[in-house]
mmCIF file of C-alpha atoms in Angstrom:
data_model
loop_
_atom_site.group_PDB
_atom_site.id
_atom_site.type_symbol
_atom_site.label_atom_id
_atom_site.label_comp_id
_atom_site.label_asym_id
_atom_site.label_seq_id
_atom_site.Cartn_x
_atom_site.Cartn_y
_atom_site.Cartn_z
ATOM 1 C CA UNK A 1 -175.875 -31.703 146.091
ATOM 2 C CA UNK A 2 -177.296 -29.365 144.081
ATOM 3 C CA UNK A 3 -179.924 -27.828 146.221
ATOM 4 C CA UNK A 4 -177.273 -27.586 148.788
ATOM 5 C CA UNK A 5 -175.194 -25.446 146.845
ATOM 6 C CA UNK A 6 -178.202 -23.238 145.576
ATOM 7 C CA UNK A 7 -179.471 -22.915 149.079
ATOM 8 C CA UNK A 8 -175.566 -21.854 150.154
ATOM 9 C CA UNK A 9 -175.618 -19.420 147.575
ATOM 10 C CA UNK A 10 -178.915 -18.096 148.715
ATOM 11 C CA UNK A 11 -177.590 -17.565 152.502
ATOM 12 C CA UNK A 12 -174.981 -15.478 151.218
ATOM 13 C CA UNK A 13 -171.707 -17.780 152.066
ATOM 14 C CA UNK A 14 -168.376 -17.154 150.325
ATOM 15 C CA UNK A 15 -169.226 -19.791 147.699
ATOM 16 C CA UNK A 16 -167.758 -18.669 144.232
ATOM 17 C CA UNK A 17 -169.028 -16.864 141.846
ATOM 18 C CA UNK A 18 -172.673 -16.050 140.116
ATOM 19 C CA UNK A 19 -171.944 -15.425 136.111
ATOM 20 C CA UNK A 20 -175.101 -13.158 134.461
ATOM 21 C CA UNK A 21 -172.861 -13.018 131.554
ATOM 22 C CA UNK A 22 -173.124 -16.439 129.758
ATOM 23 C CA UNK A 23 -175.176 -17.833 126.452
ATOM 24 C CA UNK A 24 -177.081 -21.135 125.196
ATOM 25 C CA UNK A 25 -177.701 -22.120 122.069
ATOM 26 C CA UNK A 26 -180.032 -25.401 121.914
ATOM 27 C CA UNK A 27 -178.601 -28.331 119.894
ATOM 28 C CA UNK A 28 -181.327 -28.324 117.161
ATOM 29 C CA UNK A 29 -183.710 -25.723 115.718
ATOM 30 C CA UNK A 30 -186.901 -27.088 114.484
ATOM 31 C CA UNK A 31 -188.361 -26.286 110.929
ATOM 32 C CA UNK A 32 -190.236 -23.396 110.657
ATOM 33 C CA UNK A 33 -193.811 -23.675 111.115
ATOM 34 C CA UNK A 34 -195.658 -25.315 107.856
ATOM 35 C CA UNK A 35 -192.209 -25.925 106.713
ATOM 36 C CA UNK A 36 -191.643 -22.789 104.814
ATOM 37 C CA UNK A 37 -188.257 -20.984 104.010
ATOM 38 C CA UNK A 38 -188.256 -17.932 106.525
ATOM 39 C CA UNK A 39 -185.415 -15.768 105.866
ATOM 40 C CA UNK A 40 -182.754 -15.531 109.262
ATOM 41 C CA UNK A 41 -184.034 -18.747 110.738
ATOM 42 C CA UNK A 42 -181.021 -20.878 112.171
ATOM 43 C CA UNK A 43 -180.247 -24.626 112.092
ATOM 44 C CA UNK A 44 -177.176 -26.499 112.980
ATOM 45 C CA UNK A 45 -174.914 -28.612 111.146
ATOM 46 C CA UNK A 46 -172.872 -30.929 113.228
ATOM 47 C CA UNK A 47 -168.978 -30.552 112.870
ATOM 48 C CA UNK A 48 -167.414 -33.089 114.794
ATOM 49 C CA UNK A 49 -168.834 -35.087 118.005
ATOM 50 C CA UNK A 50 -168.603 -32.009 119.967
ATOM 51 C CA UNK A 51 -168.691 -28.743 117.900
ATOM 52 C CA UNK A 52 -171.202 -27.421 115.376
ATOM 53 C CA UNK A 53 -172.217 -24.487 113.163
ATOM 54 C CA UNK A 54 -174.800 -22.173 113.862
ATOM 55 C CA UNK A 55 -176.066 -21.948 110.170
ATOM 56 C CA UNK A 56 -178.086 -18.734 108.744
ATOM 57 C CA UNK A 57 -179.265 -17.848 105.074
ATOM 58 C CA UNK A 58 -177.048 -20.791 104.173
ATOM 59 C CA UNK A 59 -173.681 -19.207 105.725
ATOM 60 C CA UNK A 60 -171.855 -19.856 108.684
ATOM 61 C CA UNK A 61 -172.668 -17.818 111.704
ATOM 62 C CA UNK A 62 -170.661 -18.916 114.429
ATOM 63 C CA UNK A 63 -168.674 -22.276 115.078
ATOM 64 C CA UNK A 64 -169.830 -23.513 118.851
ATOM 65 C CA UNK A 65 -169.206 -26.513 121.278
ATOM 66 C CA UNK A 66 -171.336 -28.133 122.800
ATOM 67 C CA UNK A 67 -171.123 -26.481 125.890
ATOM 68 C CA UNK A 68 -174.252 -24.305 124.547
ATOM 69 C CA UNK A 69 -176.625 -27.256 125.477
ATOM 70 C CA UNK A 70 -174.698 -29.848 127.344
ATOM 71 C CA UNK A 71 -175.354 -29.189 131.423
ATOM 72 C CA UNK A 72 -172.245 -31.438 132.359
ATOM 73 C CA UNK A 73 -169.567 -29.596 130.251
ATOM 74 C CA UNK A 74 -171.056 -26.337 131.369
ATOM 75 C CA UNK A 75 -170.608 -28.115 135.301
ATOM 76 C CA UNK A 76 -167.182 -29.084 134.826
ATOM 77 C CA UNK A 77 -166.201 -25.727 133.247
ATOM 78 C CA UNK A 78 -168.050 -23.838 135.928
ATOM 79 C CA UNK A 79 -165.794 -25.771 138.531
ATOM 80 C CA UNK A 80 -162.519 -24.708 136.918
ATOM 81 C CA UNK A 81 -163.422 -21.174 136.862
ATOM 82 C CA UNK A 82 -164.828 -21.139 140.173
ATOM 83 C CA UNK A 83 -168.604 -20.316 139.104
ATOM 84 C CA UNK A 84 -171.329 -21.399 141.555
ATOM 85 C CA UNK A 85 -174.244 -19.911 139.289
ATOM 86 C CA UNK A 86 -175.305 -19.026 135.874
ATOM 87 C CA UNK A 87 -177.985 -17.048 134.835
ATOM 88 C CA UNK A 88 -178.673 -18.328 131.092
ATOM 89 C CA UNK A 89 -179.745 -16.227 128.291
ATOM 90 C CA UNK A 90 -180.155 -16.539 124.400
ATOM 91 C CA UNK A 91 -177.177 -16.390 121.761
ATOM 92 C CA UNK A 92 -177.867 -12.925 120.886
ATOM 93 C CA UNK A 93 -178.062 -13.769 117.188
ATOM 94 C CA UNK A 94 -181.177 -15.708 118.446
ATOM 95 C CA UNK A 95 -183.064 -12.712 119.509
ATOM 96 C CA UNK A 96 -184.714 -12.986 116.162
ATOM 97 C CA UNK A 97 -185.842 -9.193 116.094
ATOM 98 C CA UNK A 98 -185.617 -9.117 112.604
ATOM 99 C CA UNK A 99 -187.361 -12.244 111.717
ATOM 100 C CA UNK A 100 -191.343 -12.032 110.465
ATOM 101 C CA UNK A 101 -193.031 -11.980 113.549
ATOM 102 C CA UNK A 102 -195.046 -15.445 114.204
ATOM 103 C CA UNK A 103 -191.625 -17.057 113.208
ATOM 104 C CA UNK A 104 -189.787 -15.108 115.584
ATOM 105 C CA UNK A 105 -191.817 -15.841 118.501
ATOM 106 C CA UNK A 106 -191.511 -19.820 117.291
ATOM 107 C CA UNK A 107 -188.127 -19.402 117.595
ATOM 108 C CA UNK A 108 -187.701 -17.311 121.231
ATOM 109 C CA UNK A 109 -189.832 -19.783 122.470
ATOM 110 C CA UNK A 110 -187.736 -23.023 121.249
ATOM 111 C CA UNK A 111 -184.714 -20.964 122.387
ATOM 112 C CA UNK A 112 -186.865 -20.117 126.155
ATOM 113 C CA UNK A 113 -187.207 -23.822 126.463
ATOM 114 C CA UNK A 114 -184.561 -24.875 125.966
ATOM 115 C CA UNK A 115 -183.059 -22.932 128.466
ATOM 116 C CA UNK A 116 -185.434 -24.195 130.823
ATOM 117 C CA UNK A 117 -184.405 -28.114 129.963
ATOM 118 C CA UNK A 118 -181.211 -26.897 130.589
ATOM 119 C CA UNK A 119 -181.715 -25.579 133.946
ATOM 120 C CA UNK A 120 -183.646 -28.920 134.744
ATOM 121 C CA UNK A 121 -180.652 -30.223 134.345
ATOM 122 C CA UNK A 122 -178.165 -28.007 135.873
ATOM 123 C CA UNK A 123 -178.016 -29.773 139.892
ATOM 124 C CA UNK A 124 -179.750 -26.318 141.060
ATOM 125 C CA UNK A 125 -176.460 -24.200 139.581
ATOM 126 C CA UNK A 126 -178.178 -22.434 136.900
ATOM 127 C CA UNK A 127 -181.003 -19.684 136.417
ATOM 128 C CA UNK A 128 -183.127 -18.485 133.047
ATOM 129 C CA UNK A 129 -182.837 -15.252 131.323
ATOM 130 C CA UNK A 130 -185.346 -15.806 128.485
ATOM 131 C CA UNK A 131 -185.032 -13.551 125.361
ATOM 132 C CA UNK A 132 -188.676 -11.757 124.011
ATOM 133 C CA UNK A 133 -189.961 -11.245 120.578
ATOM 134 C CA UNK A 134 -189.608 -7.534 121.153
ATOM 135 C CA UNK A 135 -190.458 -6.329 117.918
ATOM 136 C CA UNK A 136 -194.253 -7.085 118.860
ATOM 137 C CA UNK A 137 -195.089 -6.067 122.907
ATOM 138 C CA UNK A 138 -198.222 -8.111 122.643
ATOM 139 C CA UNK A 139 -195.959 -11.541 121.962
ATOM 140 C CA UNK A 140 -193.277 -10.220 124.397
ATOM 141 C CA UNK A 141 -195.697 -9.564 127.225
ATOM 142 C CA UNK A 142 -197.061 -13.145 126.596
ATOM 143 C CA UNK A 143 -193.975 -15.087 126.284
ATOM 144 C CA UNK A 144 -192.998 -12.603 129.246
ATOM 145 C CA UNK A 145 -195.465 -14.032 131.425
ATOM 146 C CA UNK A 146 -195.063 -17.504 130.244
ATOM 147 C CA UNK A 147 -191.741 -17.581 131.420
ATOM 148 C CA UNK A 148 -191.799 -16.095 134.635
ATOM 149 C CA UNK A 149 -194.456 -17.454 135.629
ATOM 150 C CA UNK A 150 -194.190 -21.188 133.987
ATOM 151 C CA UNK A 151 -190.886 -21.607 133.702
ATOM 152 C CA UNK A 152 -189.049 -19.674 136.526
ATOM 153 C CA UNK A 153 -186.718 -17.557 134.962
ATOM 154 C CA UNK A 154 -185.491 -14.601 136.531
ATOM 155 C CA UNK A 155 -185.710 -12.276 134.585
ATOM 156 C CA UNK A 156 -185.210 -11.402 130.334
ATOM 157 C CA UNK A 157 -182.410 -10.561 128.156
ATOM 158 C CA UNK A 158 -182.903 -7.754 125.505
ATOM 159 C CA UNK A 159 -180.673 -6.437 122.411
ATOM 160 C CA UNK A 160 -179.000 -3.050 122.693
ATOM 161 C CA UNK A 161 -181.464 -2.483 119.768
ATOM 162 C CA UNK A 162 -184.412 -3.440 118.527
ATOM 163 C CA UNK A 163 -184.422 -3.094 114.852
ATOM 164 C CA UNK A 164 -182.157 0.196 115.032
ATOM 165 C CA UNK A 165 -184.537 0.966 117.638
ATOM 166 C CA UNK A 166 -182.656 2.041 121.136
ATOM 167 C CA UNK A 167 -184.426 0.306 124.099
ATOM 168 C CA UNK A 168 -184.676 3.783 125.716
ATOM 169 C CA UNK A 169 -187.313 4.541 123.158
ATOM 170 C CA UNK A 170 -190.925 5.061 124.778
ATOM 171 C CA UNK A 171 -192.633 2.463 122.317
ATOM 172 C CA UNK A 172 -190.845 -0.294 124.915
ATOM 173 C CA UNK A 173 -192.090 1.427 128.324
ATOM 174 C CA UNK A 174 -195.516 -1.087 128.340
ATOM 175 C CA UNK A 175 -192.960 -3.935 127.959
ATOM 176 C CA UNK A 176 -190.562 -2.804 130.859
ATOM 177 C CA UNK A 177 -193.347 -1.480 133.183
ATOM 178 C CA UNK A 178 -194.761 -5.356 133.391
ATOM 179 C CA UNK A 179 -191.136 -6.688 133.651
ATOM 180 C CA UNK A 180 -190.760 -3.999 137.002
ATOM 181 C CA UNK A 181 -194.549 -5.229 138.351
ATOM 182 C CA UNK A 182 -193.426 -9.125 137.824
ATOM 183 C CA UNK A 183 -189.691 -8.253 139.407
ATOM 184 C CA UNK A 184 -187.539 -9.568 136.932
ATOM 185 C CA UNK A 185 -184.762 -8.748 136.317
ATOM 186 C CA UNK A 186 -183.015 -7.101 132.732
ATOM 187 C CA UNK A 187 -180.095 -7.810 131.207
ATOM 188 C CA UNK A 188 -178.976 -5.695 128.286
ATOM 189 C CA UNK A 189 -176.599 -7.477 125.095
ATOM 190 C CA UNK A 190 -175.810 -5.823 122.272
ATOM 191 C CA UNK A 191 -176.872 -6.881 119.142
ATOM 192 C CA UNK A 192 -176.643 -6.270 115.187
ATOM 193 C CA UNK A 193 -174.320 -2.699 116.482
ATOM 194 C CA UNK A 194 -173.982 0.594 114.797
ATOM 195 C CA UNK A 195 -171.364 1.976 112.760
ATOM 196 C CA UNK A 196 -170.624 -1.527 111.654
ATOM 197 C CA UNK A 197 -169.486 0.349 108.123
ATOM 198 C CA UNK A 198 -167.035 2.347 110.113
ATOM 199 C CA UNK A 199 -164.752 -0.860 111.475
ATOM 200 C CA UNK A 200 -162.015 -1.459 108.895
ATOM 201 C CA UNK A 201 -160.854 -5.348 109.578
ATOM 202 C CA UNK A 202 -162.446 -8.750 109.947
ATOM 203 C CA UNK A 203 -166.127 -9.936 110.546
ATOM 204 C CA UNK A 204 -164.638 -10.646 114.369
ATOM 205 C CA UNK A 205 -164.093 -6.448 114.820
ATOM 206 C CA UNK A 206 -168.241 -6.584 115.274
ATOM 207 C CA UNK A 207 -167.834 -8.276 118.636
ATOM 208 C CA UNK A 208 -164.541 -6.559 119.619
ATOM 209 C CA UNK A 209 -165.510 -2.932 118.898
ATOM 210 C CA UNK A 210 -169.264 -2.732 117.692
ATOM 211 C CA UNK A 211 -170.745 -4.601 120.954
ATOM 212 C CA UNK A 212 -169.044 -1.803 123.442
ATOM 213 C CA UNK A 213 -170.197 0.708 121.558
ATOM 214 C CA UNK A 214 -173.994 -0.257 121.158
ATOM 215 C CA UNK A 215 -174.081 -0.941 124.421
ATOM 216 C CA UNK A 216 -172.678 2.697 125.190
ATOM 217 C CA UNK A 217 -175.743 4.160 123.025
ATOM 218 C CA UNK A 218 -178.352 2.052 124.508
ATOM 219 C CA UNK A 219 -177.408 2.613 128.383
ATOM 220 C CA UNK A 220 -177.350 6.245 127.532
ATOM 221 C CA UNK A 221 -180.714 6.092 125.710
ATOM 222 C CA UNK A 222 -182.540 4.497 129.134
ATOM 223 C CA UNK A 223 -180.846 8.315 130.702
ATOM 224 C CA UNK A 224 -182.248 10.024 128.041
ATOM 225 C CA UNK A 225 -185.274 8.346 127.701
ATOM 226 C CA UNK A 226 -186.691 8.376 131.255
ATOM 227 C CA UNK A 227 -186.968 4.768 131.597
ATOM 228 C CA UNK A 228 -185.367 4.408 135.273
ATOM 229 C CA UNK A 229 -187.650 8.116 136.055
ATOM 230 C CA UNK A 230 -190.685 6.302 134.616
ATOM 231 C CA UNK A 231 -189.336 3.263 136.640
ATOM 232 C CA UNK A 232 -187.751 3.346 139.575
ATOM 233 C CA UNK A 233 -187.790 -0.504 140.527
ATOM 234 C CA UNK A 234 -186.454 -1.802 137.688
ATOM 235 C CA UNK A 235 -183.105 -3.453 137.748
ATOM 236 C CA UNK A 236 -181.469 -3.379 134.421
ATOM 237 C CA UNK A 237 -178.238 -4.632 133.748
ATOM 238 C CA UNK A 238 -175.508 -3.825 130.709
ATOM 239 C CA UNK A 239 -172.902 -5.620 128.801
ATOM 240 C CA UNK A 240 -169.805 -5.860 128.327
ATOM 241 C CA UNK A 241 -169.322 -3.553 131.271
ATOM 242 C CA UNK A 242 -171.763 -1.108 129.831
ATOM 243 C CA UNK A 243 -169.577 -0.697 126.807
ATOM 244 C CA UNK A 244 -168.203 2.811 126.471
ATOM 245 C CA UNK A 245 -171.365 4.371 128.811
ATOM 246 C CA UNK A 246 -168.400 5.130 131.314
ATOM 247 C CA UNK A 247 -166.710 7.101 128.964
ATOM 248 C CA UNK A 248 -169.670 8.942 127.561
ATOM 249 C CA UNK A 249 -170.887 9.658 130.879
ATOM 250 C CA UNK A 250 -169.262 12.683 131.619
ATOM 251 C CA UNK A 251 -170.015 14.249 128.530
ATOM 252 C CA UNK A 252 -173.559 13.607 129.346
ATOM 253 C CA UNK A 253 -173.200 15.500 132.879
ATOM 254 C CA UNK A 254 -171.686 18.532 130.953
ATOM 255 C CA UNK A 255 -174.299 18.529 128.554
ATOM 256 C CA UNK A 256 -176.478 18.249 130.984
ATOM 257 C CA UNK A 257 -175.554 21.387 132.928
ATOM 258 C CA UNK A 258 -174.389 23.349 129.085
ATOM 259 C CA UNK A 259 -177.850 22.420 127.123
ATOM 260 C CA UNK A 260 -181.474 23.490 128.439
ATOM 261 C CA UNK A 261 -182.541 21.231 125.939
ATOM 262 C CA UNK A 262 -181.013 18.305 127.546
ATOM 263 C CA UNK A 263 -181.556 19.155 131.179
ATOM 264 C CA UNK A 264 -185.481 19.891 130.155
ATOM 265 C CA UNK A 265 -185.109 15.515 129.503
ATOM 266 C CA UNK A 266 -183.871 14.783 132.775
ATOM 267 C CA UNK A 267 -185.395 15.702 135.891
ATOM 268 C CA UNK A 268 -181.957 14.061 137.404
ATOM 269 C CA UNK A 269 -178.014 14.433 136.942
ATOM 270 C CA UNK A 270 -177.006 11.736 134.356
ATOM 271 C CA UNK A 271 -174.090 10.339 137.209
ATOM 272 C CA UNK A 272 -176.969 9.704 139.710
ATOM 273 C CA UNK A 273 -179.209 7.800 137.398
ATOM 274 C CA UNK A 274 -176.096 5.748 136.173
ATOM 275 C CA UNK A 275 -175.947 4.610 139.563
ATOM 276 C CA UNK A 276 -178.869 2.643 139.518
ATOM 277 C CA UNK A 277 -177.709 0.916 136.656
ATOM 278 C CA UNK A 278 -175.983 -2.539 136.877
ATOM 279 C CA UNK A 279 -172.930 -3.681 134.517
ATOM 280 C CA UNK A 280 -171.247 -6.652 134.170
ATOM 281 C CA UNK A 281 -167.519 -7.359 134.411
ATOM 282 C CA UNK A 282 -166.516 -8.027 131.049
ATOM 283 C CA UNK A 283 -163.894 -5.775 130.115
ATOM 284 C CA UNK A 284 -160.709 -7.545 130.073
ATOM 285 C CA UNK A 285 -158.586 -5.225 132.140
ATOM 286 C CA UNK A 286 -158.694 -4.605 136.063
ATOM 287 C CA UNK A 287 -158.364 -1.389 135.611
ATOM 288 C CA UNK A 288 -161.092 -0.547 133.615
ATOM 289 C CA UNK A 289 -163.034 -3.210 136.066
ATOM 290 C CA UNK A 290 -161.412 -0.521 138.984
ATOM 291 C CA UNK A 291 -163.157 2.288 136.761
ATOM 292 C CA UNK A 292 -166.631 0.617 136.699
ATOM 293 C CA UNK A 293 -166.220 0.645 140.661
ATOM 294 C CA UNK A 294 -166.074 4.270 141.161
ATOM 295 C CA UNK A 295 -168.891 5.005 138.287
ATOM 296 C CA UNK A 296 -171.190 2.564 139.396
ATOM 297 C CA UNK A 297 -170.588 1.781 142.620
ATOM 298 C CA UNK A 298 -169.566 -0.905 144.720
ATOM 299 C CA UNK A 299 -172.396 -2.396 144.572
ATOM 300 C CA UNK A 300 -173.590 -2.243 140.816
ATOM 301 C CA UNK A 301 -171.153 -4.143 139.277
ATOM 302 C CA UNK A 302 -171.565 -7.818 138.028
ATOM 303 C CA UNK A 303 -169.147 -10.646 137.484
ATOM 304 C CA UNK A 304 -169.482 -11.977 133.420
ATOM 305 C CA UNK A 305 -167.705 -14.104 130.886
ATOM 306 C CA UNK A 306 -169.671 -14.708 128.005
ATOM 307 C CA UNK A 307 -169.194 -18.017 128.518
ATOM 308 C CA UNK A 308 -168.840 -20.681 126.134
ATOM 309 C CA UNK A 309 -167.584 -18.920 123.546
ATOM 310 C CA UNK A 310 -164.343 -17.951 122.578
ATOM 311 C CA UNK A 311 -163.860 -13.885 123.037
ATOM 312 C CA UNK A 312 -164.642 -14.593 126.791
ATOM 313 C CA UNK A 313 -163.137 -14.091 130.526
ATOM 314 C CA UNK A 314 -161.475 -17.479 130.876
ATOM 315 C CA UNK A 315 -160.111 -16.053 134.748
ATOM 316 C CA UNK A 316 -163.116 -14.273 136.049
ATOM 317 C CA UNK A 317 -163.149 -14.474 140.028
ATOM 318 C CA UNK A 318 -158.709 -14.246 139.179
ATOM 319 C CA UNK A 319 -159.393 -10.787 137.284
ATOM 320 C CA UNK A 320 -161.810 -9.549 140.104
ATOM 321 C CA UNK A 321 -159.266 -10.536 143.102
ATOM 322 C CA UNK A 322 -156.433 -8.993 140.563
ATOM 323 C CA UNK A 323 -157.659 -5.631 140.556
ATOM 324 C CA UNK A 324 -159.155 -5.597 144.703
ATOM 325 C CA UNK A 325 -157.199 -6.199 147.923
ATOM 326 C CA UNK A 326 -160.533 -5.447 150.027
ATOM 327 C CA UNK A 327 -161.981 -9.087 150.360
ATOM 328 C CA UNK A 328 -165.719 -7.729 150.989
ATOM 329 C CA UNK A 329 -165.511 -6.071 147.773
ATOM 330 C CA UNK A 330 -164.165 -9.181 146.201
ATOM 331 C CA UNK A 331 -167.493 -10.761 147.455
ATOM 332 C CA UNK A 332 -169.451 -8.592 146.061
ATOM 333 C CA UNK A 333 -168.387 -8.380 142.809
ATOM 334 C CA UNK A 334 -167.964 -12.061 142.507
ATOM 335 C CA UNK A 335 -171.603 -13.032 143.730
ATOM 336 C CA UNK A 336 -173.218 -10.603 146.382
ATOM 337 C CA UNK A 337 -174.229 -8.158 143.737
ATOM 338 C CA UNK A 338 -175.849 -11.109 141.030
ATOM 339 C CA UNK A 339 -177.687 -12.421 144.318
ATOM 340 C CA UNK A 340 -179.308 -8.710 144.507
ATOM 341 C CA UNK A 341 -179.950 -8.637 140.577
ATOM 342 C CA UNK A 342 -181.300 -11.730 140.171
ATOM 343 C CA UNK A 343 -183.508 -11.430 143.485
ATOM 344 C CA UNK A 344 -182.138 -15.063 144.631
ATOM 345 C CA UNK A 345 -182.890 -14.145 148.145
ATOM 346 C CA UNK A 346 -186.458 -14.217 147.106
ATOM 347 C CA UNK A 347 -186.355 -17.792 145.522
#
């Protein structure tokens, strides 16, 4: 049954939707290697038959269910929503950009596989997004390689940042000029935000406000930083429905026209590079989703939860159909343009 429904979704029938939005987090962590103490390394501690803590430096980090590793509960849940597909990526906490650098790459890769058990297990209905030890190119071109070309994945999921770094920054163009040759596919999460002393309010504001808003800086950054110039093939995705890019957007166009400085950057208009981007549909609002439409384009924009957790689209295909009348556009948004991203036609 499950090839059948991957090789429907392949042929491009009207069978519900493809989520590039959605997380794992495996149900154990190992010990670090040699057993030492390396500071930002997570483990679990079980809460009740189905739930348990994602545990760092000794403190809580996130409650979760066991819908993070469990392939039927993410099945059943995909039913109820109406999700054919799911491209899986890392728990961005996971990224472990700021871990030493040997232990980091331990832990992408124990994070890597166990997305790849998980699409072993999925009945053909999920794909891999692997995350990459990206504070080192050499280990992410590696564990690039490794799981592209061992394990399948489609593509890679990167922070917003890497270390305060934006990923428009040159230092990363090595990194995304193999991911472009190999024809994966990117998709951007924020991560660790800026500004995180300017939110007054709970620990819960980081996801709320501080995600958007990284996710603004780093889309803007790939403008600004030549990337899609430098690489034209690449297909790079963004959060959160790019966080606040589409309001920062035209300010970039009128800077772009005001500033010599800032034209001198950009051999093209900041709207027609945007338009090779690719955002998700995580906003929460149709009208915003409506406002991605006419930035982006029709065909640029991405369905997403962030599923399992709890800050998620519980009604995605429902929001999409809310805020569109044209059914082709509805089919689009709810799977044609994830097909495209995630190069399933060439599976």
């Amino acid at each position: 049954m499950g090839e059948e429904r991957a090789k429907r979704l392949r042929s491009g029938c009207d069978c519900g939707g493809v989520d590039v939005h959605c997380h794992v987090v495996p149900a154990r962590f190992p010990l670090p290697r040699g057993g030492s103490t390396v500071r930002g390394w997570p483990s679990m501690v079980a809460s009740d038959d189905c739930h348990a803590a994602v545990v760092i430096d000794g403190k809580p980090y996130r409650q979760v269910s066991d819908a993070c590793w469990v392939a039927e509960r993410r099945l059943e849940d995909m039913d109820r929503a109406g999700i054919e597909l799911q491209a899986l990526s890392p728990m961005p906490e996971l990224f472990g950009y700021w871990i030493d650098t040997g232990a980091a790459n331990d832990l992408v890769r124990h994070v890597n596989d166990a997305i790849a058990a998980l699409v072993a297990e999925g009945q053909g209905r999920f794909v891999g997004l692997g995350g990459l030890p990206m504070q080192d190119i050499d280990l992410a071109l590696t564990e690039l390689h490794r799981i592209v070309g061992e394990l399948g994945f489609r593509g890679i999921e990167v922070g917003s940042n890497i270390n305060g770094v934006a990923i428009g920054d040159p230092r990363f163009h090595p990194l995304f000029a193999e991911v472009e040759k190999l024809g994966a596919a990117v998709f951007v999460h924020a991560v660790r935000p800026a500004g995180m002393d300017r939110l007054v309010g709970p620990a819960p504001l980081q996801q709320v406000l501080g995600y958007p808003t990284d996710v603004g800086l780093a889309a803007a950054s790939v403008i600004t930083g030549g990337l899609l110039q430098k690489f034209s093939k690449l297909r790079i995705a963004f959060s959160h429905g790019g966080g606040t890019f589409a309001s920062l957007l035209p300010r970039l166009e009128q800077g772009y026209a005001a500033f010599p400085a800032v034209k001198e950057i950009m051999p093209e208009a900041p709207s027609g590079q945007a338009r090779r981007f690719y955002v998700d549909s995580l906003v929460f609002d149709a009208d915003t989703l409506r406002r991605l439409v006419s930035v982006f384009g029709e065909q640029r924009v991405l369905l997403g939860t962030d599923y399992p957790f709890n800050f998620r689209e519980e009604e995605p295909v429902a929001r999409i159909n809310e805020a569109f009348d044209d059914v082709e556009l509805r089919k689009r948004l709810t799977f044609a343009n994830a097909r495209a991203f995630l190069a399933l036609d060439e599976v």
